[in-house]
Short mmCIF file of C-alpha atoms in Angstrom, two decimals:
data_model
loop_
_atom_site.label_atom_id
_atom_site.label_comp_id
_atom_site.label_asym_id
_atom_site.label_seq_id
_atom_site.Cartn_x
_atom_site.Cartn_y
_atom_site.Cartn_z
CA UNK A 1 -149.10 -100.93 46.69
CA UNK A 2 -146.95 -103.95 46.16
CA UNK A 3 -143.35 -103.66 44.79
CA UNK A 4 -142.62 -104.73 40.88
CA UNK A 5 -140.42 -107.07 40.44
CA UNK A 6 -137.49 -104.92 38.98
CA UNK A 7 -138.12 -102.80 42.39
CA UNK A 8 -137.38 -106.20 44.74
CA UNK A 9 -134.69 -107.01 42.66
CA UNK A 10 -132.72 -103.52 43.65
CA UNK A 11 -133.43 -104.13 47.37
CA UNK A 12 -129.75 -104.63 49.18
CA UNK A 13 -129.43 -107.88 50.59
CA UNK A 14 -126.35 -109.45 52.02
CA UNK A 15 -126.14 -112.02 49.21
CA UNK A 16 -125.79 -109.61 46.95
CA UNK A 17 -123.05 -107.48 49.04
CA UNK A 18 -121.19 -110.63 49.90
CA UNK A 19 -121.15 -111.77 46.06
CA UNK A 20 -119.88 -108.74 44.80
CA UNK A 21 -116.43 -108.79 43.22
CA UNK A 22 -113.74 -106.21 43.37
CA UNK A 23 -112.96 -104.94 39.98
CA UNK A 24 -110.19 -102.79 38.41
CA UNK A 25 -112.19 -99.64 39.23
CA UNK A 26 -114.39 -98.85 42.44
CA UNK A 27 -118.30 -99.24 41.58
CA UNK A 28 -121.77 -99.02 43.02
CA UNK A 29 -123.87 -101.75 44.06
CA UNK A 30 -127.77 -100.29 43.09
CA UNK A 31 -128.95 -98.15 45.44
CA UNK A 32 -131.77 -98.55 47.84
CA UNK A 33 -133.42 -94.87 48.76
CA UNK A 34 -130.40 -93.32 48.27
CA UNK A 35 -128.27 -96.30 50.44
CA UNK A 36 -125.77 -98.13 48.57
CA UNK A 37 -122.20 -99.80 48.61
CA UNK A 38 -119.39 -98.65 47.10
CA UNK A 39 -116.85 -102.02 46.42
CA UNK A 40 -113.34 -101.02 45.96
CA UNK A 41 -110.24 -103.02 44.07
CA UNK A 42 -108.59 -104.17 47.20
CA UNK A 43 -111.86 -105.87 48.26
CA UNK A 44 -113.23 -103.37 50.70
CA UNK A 45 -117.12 -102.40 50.92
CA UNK A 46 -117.60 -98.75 52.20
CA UNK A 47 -121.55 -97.91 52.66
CA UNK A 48 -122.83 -94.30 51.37
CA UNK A 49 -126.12 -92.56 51.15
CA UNK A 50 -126.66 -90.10 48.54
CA UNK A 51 -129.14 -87.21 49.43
CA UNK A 52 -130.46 -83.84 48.00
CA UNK A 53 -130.04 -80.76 49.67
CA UNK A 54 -131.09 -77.46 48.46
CA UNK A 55 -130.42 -78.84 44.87
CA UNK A 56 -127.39 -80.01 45.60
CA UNK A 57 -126.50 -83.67 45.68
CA UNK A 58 -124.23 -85.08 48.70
CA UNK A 59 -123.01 -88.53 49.72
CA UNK A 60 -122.49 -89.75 53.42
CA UNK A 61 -120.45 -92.33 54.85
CA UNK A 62 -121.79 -94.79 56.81
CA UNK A 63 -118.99 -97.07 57.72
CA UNK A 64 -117.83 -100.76 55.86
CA UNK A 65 -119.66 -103.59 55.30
CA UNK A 66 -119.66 -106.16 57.25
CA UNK A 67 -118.71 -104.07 60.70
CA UNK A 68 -121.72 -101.97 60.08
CA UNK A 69 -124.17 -104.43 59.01
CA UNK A 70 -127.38 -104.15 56.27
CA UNK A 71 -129.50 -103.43 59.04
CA UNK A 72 -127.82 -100.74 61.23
CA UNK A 73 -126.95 -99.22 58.09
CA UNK A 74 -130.47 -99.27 56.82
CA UNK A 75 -131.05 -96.98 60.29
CA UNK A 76 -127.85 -94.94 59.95
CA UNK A 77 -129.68 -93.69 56.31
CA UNK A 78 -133.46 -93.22 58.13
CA UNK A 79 -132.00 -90.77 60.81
CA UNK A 80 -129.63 -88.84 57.92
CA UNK A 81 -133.03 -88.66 56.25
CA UNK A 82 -134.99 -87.46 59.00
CA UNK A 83 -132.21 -85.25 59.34
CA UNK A 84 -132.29 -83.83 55.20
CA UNK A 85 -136.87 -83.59 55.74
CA UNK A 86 -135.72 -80.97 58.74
CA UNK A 87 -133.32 -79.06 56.37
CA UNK A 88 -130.63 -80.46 58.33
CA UNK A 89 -127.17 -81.26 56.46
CA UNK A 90 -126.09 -84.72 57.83
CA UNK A 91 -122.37 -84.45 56.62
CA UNK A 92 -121.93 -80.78 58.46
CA UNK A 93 -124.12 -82.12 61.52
CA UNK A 94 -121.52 -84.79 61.69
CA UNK A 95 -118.58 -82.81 61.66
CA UNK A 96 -120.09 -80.37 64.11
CA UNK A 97 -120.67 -83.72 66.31
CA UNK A 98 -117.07 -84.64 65.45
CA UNK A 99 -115.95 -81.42 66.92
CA UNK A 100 -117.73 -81.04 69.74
CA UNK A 101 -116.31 -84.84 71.17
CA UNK A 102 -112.73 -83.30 69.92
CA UNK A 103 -113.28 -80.29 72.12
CA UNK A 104 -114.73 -82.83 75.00
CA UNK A 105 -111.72 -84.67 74.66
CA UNK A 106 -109.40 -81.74 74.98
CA UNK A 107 -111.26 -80.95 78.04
CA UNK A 108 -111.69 -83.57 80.28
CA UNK A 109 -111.08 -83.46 83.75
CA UNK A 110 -107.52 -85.40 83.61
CA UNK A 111 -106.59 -82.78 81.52
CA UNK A 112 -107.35 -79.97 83.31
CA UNK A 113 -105.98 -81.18 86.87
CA UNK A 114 -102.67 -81.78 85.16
CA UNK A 115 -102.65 -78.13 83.70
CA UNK A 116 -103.10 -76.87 87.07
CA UNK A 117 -101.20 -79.43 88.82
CA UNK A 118 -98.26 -77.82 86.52
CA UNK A 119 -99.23 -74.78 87.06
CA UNK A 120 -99.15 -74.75 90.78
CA UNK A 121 -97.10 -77.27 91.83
CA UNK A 122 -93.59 -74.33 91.55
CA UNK A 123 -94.75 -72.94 94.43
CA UNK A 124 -95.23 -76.13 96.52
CA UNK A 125 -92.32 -78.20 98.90
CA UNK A 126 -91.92 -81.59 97.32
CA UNK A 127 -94.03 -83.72 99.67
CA UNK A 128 -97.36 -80.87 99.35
CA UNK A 129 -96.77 -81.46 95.37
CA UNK A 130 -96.57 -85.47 95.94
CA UNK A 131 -99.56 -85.51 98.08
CA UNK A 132 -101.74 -83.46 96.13
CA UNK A 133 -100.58 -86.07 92.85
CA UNK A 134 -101.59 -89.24 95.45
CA UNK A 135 -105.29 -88.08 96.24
CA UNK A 136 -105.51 -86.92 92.38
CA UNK A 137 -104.43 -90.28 91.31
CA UNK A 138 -105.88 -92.17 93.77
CA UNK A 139 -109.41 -90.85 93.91
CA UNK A 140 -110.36 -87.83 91.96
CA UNK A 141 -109.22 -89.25 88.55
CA UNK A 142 -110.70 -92.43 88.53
CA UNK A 143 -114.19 -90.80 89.12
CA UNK A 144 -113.82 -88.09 87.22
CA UNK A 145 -110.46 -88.51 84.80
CA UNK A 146 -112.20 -88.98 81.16
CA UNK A 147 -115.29 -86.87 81.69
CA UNK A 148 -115.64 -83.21 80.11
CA UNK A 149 -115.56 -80.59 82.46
CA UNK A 150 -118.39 -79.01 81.10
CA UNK A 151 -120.54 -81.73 82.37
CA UNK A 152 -119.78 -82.33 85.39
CA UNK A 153 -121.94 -81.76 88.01
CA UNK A 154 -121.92 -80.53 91.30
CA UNK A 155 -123.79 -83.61 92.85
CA UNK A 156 -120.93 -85.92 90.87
CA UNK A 157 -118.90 -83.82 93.35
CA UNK A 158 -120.84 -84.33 96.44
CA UNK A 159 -120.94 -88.36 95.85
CA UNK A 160 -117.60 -88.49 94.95
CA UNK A 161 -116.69 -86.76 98.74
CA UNK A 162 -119.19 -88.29 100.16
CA UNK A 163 -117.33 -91.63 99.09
CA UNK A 164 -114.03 -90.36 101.20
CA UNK A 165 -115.99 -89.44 104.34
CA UNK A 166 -117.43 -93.08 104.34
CA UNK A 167 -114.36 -94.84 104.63
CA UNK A 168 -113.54 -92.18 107.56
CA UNK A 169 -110.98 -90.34 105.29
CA UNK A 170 -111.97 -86.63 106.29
CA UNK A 171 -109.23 -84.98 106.07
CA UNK A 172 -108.69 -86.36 102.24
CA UNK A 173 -112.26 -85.28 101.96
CA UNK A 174 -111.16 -81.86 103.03
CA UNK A 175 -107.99 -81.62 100.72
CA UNK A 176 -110.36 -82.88 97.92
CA UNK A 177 -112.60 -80.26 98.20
CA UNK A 178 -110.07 -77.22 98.01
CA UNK A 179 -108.26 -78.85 95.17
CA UNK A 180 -111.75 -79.48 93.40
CA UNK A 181 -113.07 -76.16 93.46
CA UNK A 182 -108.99 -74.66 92.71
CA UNK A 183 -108.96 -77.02 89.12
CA UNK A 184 -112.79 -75.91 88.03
CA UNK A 185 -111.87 -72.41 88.71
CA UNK A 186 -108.53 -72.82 86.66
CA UNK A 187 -110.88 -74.17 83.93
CA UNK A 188 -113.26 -71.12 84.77
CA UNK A 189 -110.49 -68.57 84.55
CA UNK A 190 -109.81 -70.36 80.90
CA UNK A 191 -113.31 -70.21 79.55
CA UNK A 192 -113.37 -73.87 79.17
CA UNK A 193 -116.59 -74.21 81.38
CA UNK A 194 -119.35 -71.20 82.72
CA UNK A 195 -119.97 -72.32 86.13
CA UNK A 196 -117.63 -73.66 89.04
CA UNK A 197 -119.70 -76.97 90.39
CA UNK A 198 -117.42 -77.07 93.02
CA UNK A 199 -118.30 -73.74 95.22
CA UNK A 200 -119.75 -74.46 98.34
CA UNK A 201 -119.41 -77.94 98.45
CA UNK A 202 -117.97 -77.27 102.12
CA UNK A 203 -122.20 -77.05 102.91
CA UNK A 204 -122.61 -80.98 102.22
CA UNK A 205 -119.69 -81.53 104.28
CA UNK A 206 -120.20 -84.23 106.90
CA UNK A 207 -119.01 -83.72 110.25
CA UNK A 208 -115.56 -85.22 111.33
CA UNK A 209 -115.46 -87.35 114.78
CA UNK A 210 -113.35 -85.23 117.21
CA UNK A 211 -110.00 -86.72 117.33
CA UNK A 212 -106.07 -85.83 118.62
CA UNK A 213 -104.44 -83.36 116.23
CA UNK A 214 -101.40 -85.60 115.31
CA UNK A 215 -101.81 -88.42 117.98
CA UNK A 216 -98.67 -89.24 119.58
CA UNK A 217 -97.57 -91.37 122.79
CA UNK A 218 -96.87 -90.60 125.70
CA UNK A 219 -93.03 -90.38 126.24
CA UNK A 220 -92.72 -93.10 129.28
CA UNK A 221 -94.64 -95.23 126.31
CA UNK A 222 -91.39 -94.96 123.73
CA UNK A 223 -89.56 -97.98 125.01
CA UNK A 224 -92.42 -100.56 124.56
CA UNK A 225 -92.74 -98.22 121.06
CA UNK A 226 -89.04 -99.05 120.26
CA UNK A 227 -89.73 -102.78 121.23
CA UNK A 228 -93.27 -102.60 118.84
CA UNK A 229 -90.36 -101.00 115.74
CA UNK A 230 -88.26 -104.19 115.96
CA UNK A 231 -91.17 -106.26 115.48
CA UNK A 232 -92.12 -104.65 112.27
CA UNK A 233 -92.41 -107.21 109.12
CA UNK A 234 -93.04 -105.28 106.54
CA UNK A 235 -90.70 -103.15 104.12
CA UNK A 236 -87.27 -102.04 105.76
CA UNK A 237 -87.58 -98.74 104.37
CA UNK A 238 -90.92 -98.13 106.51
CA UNK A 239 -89.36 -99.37 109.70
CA UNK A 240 -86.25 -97.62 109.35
CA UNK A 241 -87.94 -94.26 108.18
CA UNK A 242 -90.05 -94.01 111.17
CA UNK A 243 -86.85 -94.96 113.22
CA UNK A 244 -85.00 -91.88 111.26
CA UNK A 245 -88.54 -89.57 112.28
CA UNK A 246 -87.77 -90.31 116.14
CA UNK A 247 -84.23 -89.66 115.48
CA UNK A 248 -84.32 -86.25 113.66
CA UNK A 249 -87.93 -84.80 114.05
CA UNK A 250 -87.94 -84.18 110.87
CA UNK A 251 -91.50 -83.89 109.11
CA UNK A 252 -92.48 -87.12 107.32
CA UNK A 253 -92.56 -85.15 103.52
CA UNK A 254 -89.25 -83.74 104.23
CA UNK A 255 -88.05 -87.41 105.06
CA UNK A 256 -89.91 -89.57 102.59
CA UNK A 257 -87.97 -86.78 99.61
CA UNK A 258 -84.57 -87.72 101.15
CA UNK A 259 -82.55 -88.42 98.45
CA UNK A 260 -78.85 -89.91 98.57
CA UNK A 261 -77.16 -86.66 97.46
CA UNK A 262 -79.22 -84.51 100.56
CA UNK A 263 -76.55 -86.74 102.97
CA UNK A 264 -73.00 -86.06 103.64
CA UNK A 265 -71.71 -89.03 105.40
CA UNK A 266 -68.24 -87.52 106.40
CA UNK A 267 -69.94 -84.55 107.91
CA UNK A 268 -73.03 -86.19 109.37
CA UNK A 269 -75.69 -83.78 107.88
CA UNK A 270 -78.56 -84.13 105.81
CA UNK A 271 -79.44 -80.78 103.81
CA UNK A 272 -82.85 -80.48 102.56
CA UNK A 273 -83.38 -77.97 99.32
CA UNK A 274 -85.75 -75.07 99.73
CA UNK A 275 -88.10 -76.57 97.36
CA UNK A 276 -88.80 -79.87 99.53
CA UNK A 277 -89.68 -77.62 102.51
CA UNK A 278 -92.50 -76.31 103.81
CA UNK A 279 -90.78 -73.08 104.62
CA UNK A 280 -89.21 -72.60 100.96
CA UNK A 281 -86.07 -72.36 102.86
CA UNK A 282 -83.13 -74.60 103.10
CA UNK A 283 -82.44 -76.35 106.08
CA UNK A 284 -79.67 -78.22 107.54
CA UNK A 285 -80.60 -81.39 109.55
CA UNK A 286 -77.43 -83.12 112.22
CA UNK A 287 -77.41 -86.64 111.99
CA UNK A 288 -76.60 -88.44 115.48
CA UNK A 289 -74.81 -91.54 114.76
CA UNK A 290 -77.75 -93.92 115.36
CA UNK A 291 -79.21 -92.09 112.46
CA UNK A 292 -75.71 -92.69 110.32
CA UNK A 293 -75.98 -96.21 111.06
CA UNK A 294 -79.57 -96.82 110.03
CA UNK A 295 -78.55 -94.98 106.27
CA UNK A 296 -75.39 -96.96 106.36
CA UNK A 297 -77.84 -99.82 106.19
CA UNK A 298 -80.11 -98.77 103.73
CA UNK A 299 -77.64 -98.41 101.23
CA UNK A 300 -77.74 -101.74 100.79
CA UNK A 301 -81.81 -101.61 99.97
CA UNK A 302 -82.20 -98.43 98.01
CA UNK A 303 -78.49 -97.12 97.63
CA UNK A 304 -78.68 -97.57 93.56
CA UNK A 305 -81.82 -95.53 93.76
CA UNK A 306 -82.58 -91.88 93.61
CA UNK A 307 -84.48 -91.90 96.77
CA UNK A 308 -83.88 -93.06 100.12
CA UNK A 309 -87.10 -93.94 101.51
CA UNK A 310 -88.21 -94.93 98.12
CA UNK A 311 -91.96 -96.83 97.97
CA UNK A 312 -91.27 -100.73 98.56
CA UNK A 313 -93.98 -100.85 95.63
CA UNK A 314 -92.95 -98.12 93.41
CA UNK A 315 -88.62 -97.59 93.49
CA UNK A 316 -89.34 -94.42 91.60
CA UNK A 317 -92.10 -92.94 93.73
CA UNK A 318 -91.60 -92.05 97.29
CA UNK A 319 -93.51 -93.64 99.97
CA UNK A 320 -96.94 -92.41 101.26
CA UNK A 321 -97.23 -90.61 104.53
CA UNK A 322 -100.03 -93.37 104.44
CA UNK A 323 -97.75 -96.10 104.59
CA UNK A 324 -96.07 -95.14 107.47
CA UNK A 325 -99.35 -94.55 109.34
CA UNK A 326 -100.63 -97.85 108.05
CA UNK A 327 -97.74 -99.33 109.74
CA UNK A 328 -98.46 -97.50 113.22
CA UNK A 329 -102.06 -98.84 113.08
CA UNK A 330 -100.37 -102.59 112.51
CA UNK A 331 -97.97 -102.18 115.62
CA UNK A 332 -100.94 -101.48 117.91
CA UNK A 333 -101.20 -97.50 117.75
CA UNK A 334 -103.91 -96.41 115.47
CA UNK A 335 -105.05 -93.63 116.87
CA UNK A 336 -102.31 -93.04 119.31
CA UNK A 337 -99.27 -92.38 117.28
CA UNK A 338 -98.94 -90.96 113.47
CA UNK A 339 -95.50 -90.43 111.87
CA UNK A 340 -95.81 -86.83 112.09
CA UNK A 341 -96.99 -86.86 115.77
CA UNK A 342 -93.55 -87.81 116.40
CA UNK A 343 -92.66 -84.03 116.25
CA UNK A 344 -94.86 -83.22 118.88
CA UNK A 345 -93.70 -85.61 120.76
CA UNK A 346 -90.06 -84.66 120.48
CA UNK A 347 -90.39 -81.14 120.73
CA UNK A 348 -92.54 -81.72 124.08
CA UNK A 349 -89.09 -83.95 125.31
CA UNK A 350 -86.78 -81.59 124.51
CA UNK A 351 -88.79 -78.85 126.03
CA UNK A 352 -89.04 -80.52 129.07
CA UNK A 353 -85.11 -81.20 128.85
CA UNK A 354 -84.54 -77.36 128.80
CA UNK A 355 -83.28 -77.13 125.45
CA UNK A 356 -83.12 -73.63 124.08
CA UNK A 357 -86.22 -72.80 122.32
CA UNK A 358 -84.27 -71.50 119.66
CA UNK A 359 -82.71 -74.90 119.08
CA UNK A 360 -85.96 -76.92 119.21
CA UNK A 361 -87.71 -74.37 116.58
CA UNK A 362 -84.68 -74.49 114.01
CA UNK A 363 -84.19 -77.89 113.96
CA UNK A 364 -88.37 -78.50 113.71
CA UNK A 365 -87.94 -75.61 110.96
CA UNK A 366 -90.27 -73.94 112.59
CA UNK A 367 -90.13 -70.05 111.75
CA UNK A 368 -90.49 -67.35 114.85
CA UNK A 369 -93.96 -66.69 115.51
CA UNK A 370 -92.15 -62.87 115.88
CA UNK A 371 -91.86 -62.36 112.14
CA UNK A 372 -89.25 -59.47 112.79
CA UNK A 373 -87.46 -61.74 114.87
CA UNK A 374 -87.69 -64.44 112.19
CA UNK A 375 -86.21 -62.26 109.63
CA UNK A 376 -82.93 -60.83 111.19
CA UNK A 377 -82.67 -64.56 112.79
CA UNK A 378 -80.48 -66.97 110.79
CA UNK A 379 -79.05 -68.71 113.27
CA UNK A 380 -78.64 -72.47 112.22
CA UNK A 381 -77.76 -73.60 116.35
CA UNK A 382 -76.02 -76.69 113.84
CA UNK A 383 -73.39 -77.34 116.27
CA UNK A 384 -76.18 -76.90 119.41
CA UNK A 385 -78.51 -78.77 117.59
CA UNK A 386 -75.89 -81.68 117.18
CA UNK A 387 -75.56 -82.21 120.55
CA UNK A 388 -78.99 -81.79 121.65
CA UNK A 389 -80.37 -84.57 118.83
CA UNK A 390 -76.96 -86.96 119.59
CA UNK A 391 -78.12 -86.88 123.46
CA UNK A 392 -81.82 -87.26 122.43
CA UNK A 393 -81.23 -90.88 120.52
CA UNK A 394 -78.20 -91.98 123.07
CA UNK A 395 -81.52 -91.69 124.86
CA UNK A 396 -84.07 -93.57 122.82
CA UNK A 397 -81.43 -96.26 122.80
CA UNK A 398 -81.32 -96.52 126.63
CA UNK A 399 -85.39 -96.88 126.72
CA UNK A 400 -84.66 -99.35 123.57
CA UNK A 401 -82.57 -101.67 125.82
CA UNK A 402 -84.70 -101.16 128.69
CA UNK A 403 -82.47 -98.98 130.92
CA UNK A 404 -83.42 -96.77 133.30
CA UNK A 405 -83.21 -93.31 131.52
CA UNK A 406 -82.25 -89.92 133.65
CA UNK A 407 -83.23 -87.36 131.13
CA UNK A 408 -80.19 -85.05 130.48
CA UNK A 409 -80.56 -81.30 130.99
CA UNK A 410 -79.30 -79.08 128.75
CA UNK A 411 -76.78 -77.07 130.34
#
């Protein structure tokens, strides 16, 4: 049946929503099945539908004209009403909605990996808690940061790993997994989701090529090593870090946490807290005076900053064990040499030198494999250890200039 005119006429239309003026007191503009505008004093035009719901009249807002136009609003009222015909309140469905994102929000992933990032990271050395921030940062987050927990899948997991194992990062992949299915069960433990999507997501695991554990040289390969160093043009505080690894055998966490207050310059020692190592107990590192030098000189690059090997990128962060492999792989020795297969290689020289074992292990902080042993021995060895580590870089410094090196015995 046609419309009358007096119907037509109370159809909304934007000429009559743009013409309206604001008056002393907020009024209706007529309604059109229960849609209408509401135009305020200041000038403002608010959209409401009125509806009927178990004999009781309620109004819904629907957003302001113009940023929710005639049209969308004209749909905004059909679904409230399709909403009312099914008994269904549109204001309380709406809040319910409203809710639900609030709880979604409180419950994303980021969220969630910070609360057990905090949680855990007490019982971790320094350079464990920094690496586990990195791969969080660098590659769980982005994928997975804003998204609820509750809806995240187990294949998001599996694409997401099988991302890492692409670019030949396996042992990331690896890391990622344990720390995946560690912040779902936090979440579990919580009641924040039913189901861990992150259990057996070892089964989808692809295979890792066979490769060196901690590739390192050769030792009659250190000079042209030493040589490779000098040539180095990137950051200082990579070149002289892995020049301070060779020099101490220190593990590359322990080093890249160095901090200007761990030195003592007039005694020659570096003393790394129980919290930055992976024992949880102090240790006490001698500096040879090859190693002196090299902080002597980055004073002048990092000395107003908290760390010593701070990242060239980010003064307040530390370097990446990355970065120091990256640099490796740039000198010629992907592969062949990582900064933490340094260790191996020293502790294979010094062996071979005759040092006591008992030095070697203490100043690798390496705990007796004899746990008894381990317990009643507190030995430090700093004075041994001083000597041993002063001879080993008088050493390095011989191959450096291309002597002839006679390896010294220990006596």
């Amino acid at each position: 049946m046609p419309r009358t005119r007096l119907e037509v006429a109370r159809l909304l239309t934007d000429t009559l929503i743009k013409s309206a003026k604001p008056k002393a007191k907020p009024y209706p503009l007529p309604r059109e099945a229960g849609l209408f505008v509401m135009v305020y004093p200041n000038g403002s035009k608010l959209w409401r539908f009125a509806y009927t719901l178990g004999g009781r009249e309620s109004m819904l807002s629907l957003g302001d004209y113009p940023t929710v136009s005639l049209a969308q609003a004209r749909r905004a009222r059909e679904d409230a009403r399709r909403l009312v015909k099914a008994g269904i309140d549109p204001s309380a469905q709406r809040r319910a909605e409203k809710a639900a994102n609030q709880t979604a929000a409180a419950n994303t992933f980021r969220v969630w990996a910070q609360k057990w990032f905090e949680a855990k990271r007490g019982g971790w050395s320094t350079a464990s808690a920094e690496k586990a921030r990195f791969y969080l940062e660098s590659d769980l987050l982005p994928a997975l940061g804003d998204r609820p927990m509750a809806e995240i899948k187990r294949a998001d997991l599996v694409g997401l790993l099988r991302k890492l194992e692409n670019r030949g990062a396996f042992n990331a992949a690896k890391k990622c997994r344990g720390w995946l299915f560690n912040i779902f069960r936090y979440a579990l433990v919580a009641e924040v989701i039913e189901t861990n999507p992150a259990t057996d997501l070892v089964v989808m695991a692809a295979a890792a090529p066979k490769s060196r554990k901690m590739p390192h040289v050769p030792e009659r390969e250190l000079p042209a090593l030493l040589k490779a160093l000098d040539g180095y043009g990137g950051a200082p505080e990579v070149r002289c870090a892995l020049r301070m690894l060779l020099l101490t055998a220190a593990r590359p966490g322990e080093l890249r946490s160095m901090t200007w207050t761990d030195i003592d310059f007039d005694a020659a020692t570096w003393s790394v807290p129980a919290e930055r190592m992976k024992a949880r107990r102090p240790h006490v590192v001698p500096l040879p005076a090859q190693a002196i030098t090299i902080l002597e000189g980055m004073r002048a690059v990092t000395g107003t900053r908290a760390l010593v090997f701070a990242s060239p990128y980010q003064p307040r962060k530390m370097m990446s064990e990355n970065t120091l492999n990256v640099a490796l792989a740039k000198l010629g020795y992907k592969g062949r040499q990582t900064a933490h297969g340094f260790r191996h290689l020293i502790s294979t020289a010094l062996n071979e030198r005759g040092y006591n074992r008992d030095w070697i292990e203490r100043q690798l902080a390496h705990g007796d494999e004899d746990e008894i042993r381990d317990t009643y021995n507190s030995a430090q060895y700093l004075v041994q250890r001083r000597q041993m580590m002063q001879s080993w870089a008088d050493e390095l410094d011989a191959m450096h200039k291309g002597r002839r090196v006679t390896p010294l015995r220990a006596a």
